[in-house]
CSV table of C-alpha atoms in Angstrom, one decimal:
chain,number,residue,atom,x,y,z
A,1,GLU,CA,30.2,25.8,35.3
A,2,PRO,CA,27.3,23.5,34.2
A,3,GLU,CA,24.2,25.3,33.2
A,4,VAL,CA,20.7,24.7,31.9
A,5,THR,CA,20.3,25.7,28.3
A,6,GLN,CA,17.0,26.6,26.6
A,7,THR,CA,16.2,27.1,22.9
A,8,PRO,CA,15.0,29.1,21.2
A,9,SER,CA,15.4,32.3,23.3
A,10,HIS,CA,12.4,33.8,21.5
A,11,GLN,CA,9.6,31.9,19.7
A,12,VAL,CA,6.8,33.7,17.8
A,13,THR,CA,3.8,31.6,16.7
A,14,GLN,CA,0.3,32.0,15.5
A,15,MET,CA,-2.7,31.1,17.7
A,16,GLY,CA,-3.6,27.5,17.3
A,17,GLN,CA,-0.2,26.4,16.2
A,18,GLU,CA,1.9,23.8,18.1
A,19,VAL,CA,5.1,24.8,19.7
A,20,ILE,CA,7.9,22.8,21.3
A,21,LEU,CA,10.2,24.5,23.8
A,22,ARG,CA,13.5,22.7,24.3
A,23,CYS,CA,15.8,22.4,27.3
A,24,VAL,CA,19.0,20.7,28.1
A,25,PRO,CA,19.2,20.2,31.8
A,26,ILE,CA,22.5,19.8,33.8
A,27,SER,CA,23.8,16.4,32.9
A,28,ASN,CA,23.7,14.6,36.3
A,29,HIS,CA,20.4,16.0,37.4
A,30,LEU,CA,17.4,13.8,37.8
A,31,TYR,CA,14.5,16.2,38.4
A,32,PHE,CA,13.2,18.5,35.8
A,33,TYR,CA,10.7,21.4,35.9
A,34,TRP,CA,8.9,23.9,33.7
A,35,TYR,CA,7.8,27.3,35.0
A,36,ARG,CA,6.3,30.2,33.3
A,37,GLN,CA,6.1,34.0,33.9
A,38,ILE,CA,3.4,36.0,32.2
A,39,LEU,CA,4.6,39.6,31.8
A,40,GLY,CA,4.2,41.5,35.1
A,41,GLN,CA,3.1,38.4,37.0
A,42,LYS,CA,4.7,35.8,39.3
A,43,VAL,CA,6.8,32.9,38.2
A,44,GLU,CA,4.4,30.0,38.2
A,45,PHE,CA,5.1,26.3,38.4
A,46,LEU,CA,3.8,24.2,35.5
A,47,VAL,CA,5.1,20.7,35.9
A,48,SER,CA,7.8,18.5,37.5
A,49,PHE,CA,9.2,15.4,35.9
A,50,TYR,CA,11.2,12.5,37.5
A,51,ASN,CA,12.0,9.0,36.5
A,52,ASN,CA,10.4,9.5,33.1
A,53,GLU,CA,7.0,10.6,34.4
A,54,ILE,CA,5.2,13.6,35.6
A,55,SER,CA,5.5,13.8,39.4
A,56,GLU,CA,3.4,16.9,39.9
A,57,LYS,CA,1.5,19.4,37.7
A,58,SER,CA,-0.4,22.6,38.3
A,59,GLU,CA,-3.9,23.5,37.2
A,60,ILE,CA,-2.3,25.5,34.4
A,61,PHE,CA,-0.8,22.3,32.9
A,62,ASP,CA,-3.9,21.0,31.1
A,63,ASP,CA,-4.3,18.6,28.2
A,64,GLN,CA,-2.8,21.2,25.8
A,65,PHE,CA,0.6,20.8,27.5
A,66,SER,CA,2.9,17.8,27.5
A,67,VAL,CA,6.4,17.1,28.5
A,68,GLU,CA,8.9,14.6,27.2
A,69,ARG,CA,12.5,13.5,27.8
A,70,PRO,CA,13.1,12.0,24.3
A,71,ASP,CA,16.7,11.1,24.9
A,72,GLY,CA,19.2,11.3,27.7
A,73,SER,CA,19.8,15.0,27.4
A,74,ASN,CA,16.8,17.0,26.2
A,75,PHE,CA,13.6,17.9,28.1
A,76,THR,CA,10.8,19.4,26.1
A,77,LEU,CA,7.5,21.2,26.7
A,78,LYS,CA,4.9,21.0,24.0
A,79,ILE,CA,1.9,23.2,23.7
A,80,ARG,CA,-0.5,21.6,21.2
A,81,SER,CA,-2.7,24.5,20.2
A,82,THR,CA,-1.4,27.8,21.5
A,83,LYS,CA,-3.7,30.5,22.8
A,84,LEU,CA,-3.0,34.2,23.2
A,85,GLU,CA,-2.8,33.7,27.0
A,86,ASP,CA,0.1,31.3,26.6
A,87,SER,CA,2.3,34.2,25.8
A,88,ALA,CA,4.9,34.2,28.5
A,89,MET,CA,8.5,33.5,29.4
A,90,TYR,CA,9.0,29.8,30.0
A,91,PHE,CA,11.7,28.6,32.3
A,92,CYS,CA,13.2,25.2,32.5
A,93,ALA,CA,14.9,24.0,35.6
A,94,SER,CA,16.7,21.0,36.9
A,95,SER,CA,17.9,19.7,40.3
A,96,GLU,CA,20.3,17.1,41.4
A,97,PRO,CA,19.5,14.0,43.4
A,98,GLY,CA,19.8,14.4,47.2
A,99,PRO,CA,18.6,13.2,50.5
A,100,GLY,CA,15.0,13.6,51.7
A,101,LEU,CA,11.7,13.6,49.8
A,102,ALA,CA,12.3,13.7,46.1
A,103,GLY,CA,13.1,17.2,45.0
A,104,LEU,CA,12.2,18.9,48.3
A,105,GLY,CA,14.7,21.5,49.3
A,106,HIS,CA,16.9,20.8,46.4
A,107,ILE,CA,18.4,23.7,44.6
A,108,GLN,CA,16.8,24.2,41.2
A,109,TYR,CA,19.0,25.6,38.5
A,110,PHE,CA,17.2,27.6,35.9
A,111,GLY,CA,17.8,28.3,32.2
A,112,ALA,CA,17.6,31.8,30.7
A,113,GLY,CA,14.1,31.1,29.4
A,114,THR,CA,12.2,31.1,26.1
A,115,ARG,CA,10.0,34.0,25.4
A,116,LEU,CA,6.9,32.7,23.7
A,117,SER,CA,4.8,35.2,21.8
A,118,VAL,CA,1.4,34.0,20.5
A,119,LEU,CA,-0.1,36.3,17.8
B,1,ALA,CA,-3.1,28.7,51.5
B,2,GLN,CA,0.6,28.5,51.3
B,3,SER,CA,2.1,31.6,49.7
B,4,VAL,CA,5.1,33.9,49.4
B,5,THR,CA,4.8,37.6,49.6
B,6,GLN,CA,7.4,40.2,48.7
B,7,LEU,CA,6.6,43.7,49.9
B,8,GLY,CA,7.7,46.3,47.5
B,9,SER,CA,7.8,45.6,43.7
B,10,HIS,CA,10.4,48.3,43.3
B,11,VAL,CA,13.2,49.3,45.7
B,12,SER,CA,15.7,52.0,45.0
B,13,VAL,CA,18.8,52.5,47.1
B,14,SER,CA,21.9,54.6,46.8
B,15,GLU,CA,25.2,53.0,45.9
B,16,GLY,CA,26.9,52.0,49.2
B,17,ALA,CA,23.6,52.0,51.2
B,18,LEU,CA,22.0,49.1,52.9
B,19,VAL,CA,19.8,46.8,50.7
B,20,LEU,CA,16.8,45.3,52.4
B,21,LEU,CA,14.3,43.2,50.4
B,22,ARG,CA,11.4,41.8,52.2
B,23,CYS,CA,9.9,38.3,52.0
B,24,ASN,CA,7.2,36.7,54.1
B,25,TYR,CA,5.7,33.2,53.8
B,26,SER,CA,2.4,31.8,54.9
B,27,SER,CA,2.6,28.3,56.1
B,28,SER,CA,2.0,26.4,59.3
B,29,VAL,CA,5.3,24.5,58.8
B,30,PRO,CA,8.5,26.5,57.9
B,31,PRO,CA,9.3,25.7,54.3
B,32,TYR,CA,12.6,25.6,52.5
B,33,LEU,CA,13.3,29.1,51.4
B,34,PHE,CA,15.3,30.5,48.5
B,35,TRP,CA,16.3,33.8,47.1
B,36,TYR,CA,17.0,34.0,43.3
B,37,VAL,CA,18.3,36.9,41.3
B,38,GLN,CA,17.5,37.6,37.6
B,39,TYR,CA,19.7,39.9,35.6
B,40,PRO,CA,18.4,41.3,32.3
B,41,ASN,CA,18.1,38.6,29.7
B,42,GLN,CA,19.4,35.9,32.0
B,43,GLY,CA,17.9,33.0,33.9
B,44,LEU,CA,17.2,32.8,37.6
B,45,GLN,CA,20.4,32.5,39.6
B,46,LEU,CA,20.4,31.1,43.2
B,47,LEU,CA,21.6,33.7,45.8
B,48,LEU,CA,21.0,31.6,48.9
B,49,LYS,CA,18.9,28.9,50.5
B,50,TYR,CA,17.5,28.2,54.0
B,51,THR,CA,17.2,24.6,55.1
B,52,SER,CA,16.8,25.0,58.9
B,53,ALA,CA,20.5,24.4,59.6
B,54,ALA,CA,21.1,28.0,60.5
B,55,THR,CA,18.8,31.0,60.7
B,56,LEU,CA,21.3,33.4,59.2
B,57,VAL,CA,22.3,32.3,55.7
B,58,LYS,CA,25.1,33.8,53.7
B,59,GLY,CA,24.9,33.8,49.9
B,60,ILE,CA,26.8,35.0,46.9
B,61,ASN,CA,27.8,38.6,46.1
B,62,GLY,CA,27.7,39.6,49.8
B,63,PHE,CA,24.0,38.9,50.3
B,64,GLU,CA,22.6,37.3,53.4
B,65,ALA,CA,19.1,36.5,54.7
B,66,GLU,CA,17.8,35.8,58.2
B,67,PHE,CA,15.0,33.4,58.8
B,68,LYS,CA,12.6,34.5,61.6
B,69,LYS,CA,10.0,31.9,62.4
B,70,SER,CA,8.1,34.2,64.7
B,71,GLU,CA,7.7,36.8,61.9
B,72,THR,CA,7.4,34.1,59.1
B,73,SER,CA,10.0,36.2,57.3
B,74,PHE,CA,13.2,35.7,55.2
B,75,HIS,CA,14.4,39.1,54.4
B,76,LEU,CA,17.4,39.6,52.1
B,77,THR,CA,20.1,42.1,53.0
B,78,LYS,CA,23.4,43.5,51.8
B,79,PRO,CA,25.3,46.0,53.8
B,80,SER,CA,26.6,48.1,50.9
B,81,ALA,CA,24.9,48.2,47.5
B,82,HIS,CA,26.9,48.1,44.3
B,83,MET,CA,25.8,49.2,40.9
B,84,SER,CA,26.0,45.5,39.7
B,85,ASP,CA,23.3,44.5,42.2
B,86,ALA,CA,20.6,46.1,40.0
B,87,ALA,CA,18.4,43.2,39.1
B,88,GLU,CA,15.1,41.5,40.0
B,89,TYR,CA,15.0,39.5,43.1
B,90,PHE,CA,12.7,36.6,43.8
B,91,CYS,CA,11.9,34.9,47.0
B,92,ALA,CA,10.6,31.3,46.7
B,93,ALA,CA,9.6,28.4,48.9
B,94,ASN,CA,9.2,24.6,48.9
B,95,PHE,CA,6.1,23.8,50.8
B,96,GLY,CA,6.4,20.1,51.4
B,97,ASN,CA,6.9,19.2,47.7
B,98,GLU,CA,9.4,19.9,45.0
B,99,LYS,CA,7.7,22.7,43.3
B,100,LEU,CA,8.8,26.3,44.0
B,101,THR,CA,6.3,28.9,44.9
B,102,PHE,CA,7.5,32.3,44.0
B,103,GLY,CA,6.8,35.8,45.3
B,104,THR,CA,6.0,38.6,42.8
B,105,GLY,CA,9.6,39.8,42.7
B,106,THR,CA,11.3,43.0,43.7
B,107,ARG,CA,13.1,45.1,41.1
B,108,LEU,CA,16.2,46.7,42.8
B,109,THR,CA,17.5,49.9,41.3
B,110,ILE,CA,20.9,51.4,42.5
B,111,ILE,CA,21.2,55.1,42.4
B,112,PRO,CA,24.8,56.3,41.7
C-alpha cells in the first residue's frame, strides 16, 4: 500500500541551526501539507502546498519556515534558524485530487513524522 | 471560532467492553469530519470520514462514528474492545478549507 515517508525519524540540532525535514508523498497526490505536534499539545496545521505554491499557511508558519518541492517526488520543510520552541514532531501529509474545493474533504495520508529536538 | 473538542484525554476500558470516544465540533456549518488513530512510533492512520452522505459511518477495525448535527458531535464507538485498539485517537475537521483542525487526542488503554 502506498505510504508517505519521512526522513529522518529523529533530528537533533543546535539552536540557530538550519534544518530540512524531508517527505516523499504518495506518488499521484497533488496536495501536500506539514503539521506539527508539540509534546502534549494538539496537532497543528502549518502549511498546505498545491501546484507548486503555498495555498494556505498558519500563523506559526513565519519567515523562518519555507517549503519546497524540489523535484517530482520530494516535499521539504526548512526551518532557517531553529528555536527551542520548534522542538516538536513534524508530520507530512498528502492527499489525492478529487471533486470539490481543492483539498476540502479529501483524505490526508500522514507519514510517521520527524521528531525535531532543538538543544 | 471553529474548533474540535475531544472530551477525555485518557480513556480506559476492559477488553471486550464498549469503546466510546467523544468528539464535538464548533461551527455554524457542519464540517467534514475524520477520526485518525496513532499507534506508537507510527503516523496518523485514517479510521473513518464523514462527508454528509450518511450519518453513521463505518471505518476500519470495527470502529464506527455517528454524526449528530443537533449535538454537533461525531463520537467514535466500537462494540468490543481488543488489546490491539490501544492507541491515541484524534478527531479532526475540515472547516471550509483543506487544512485539518485537530482535537487534543484521546489515549485509549485496554485493560486485560
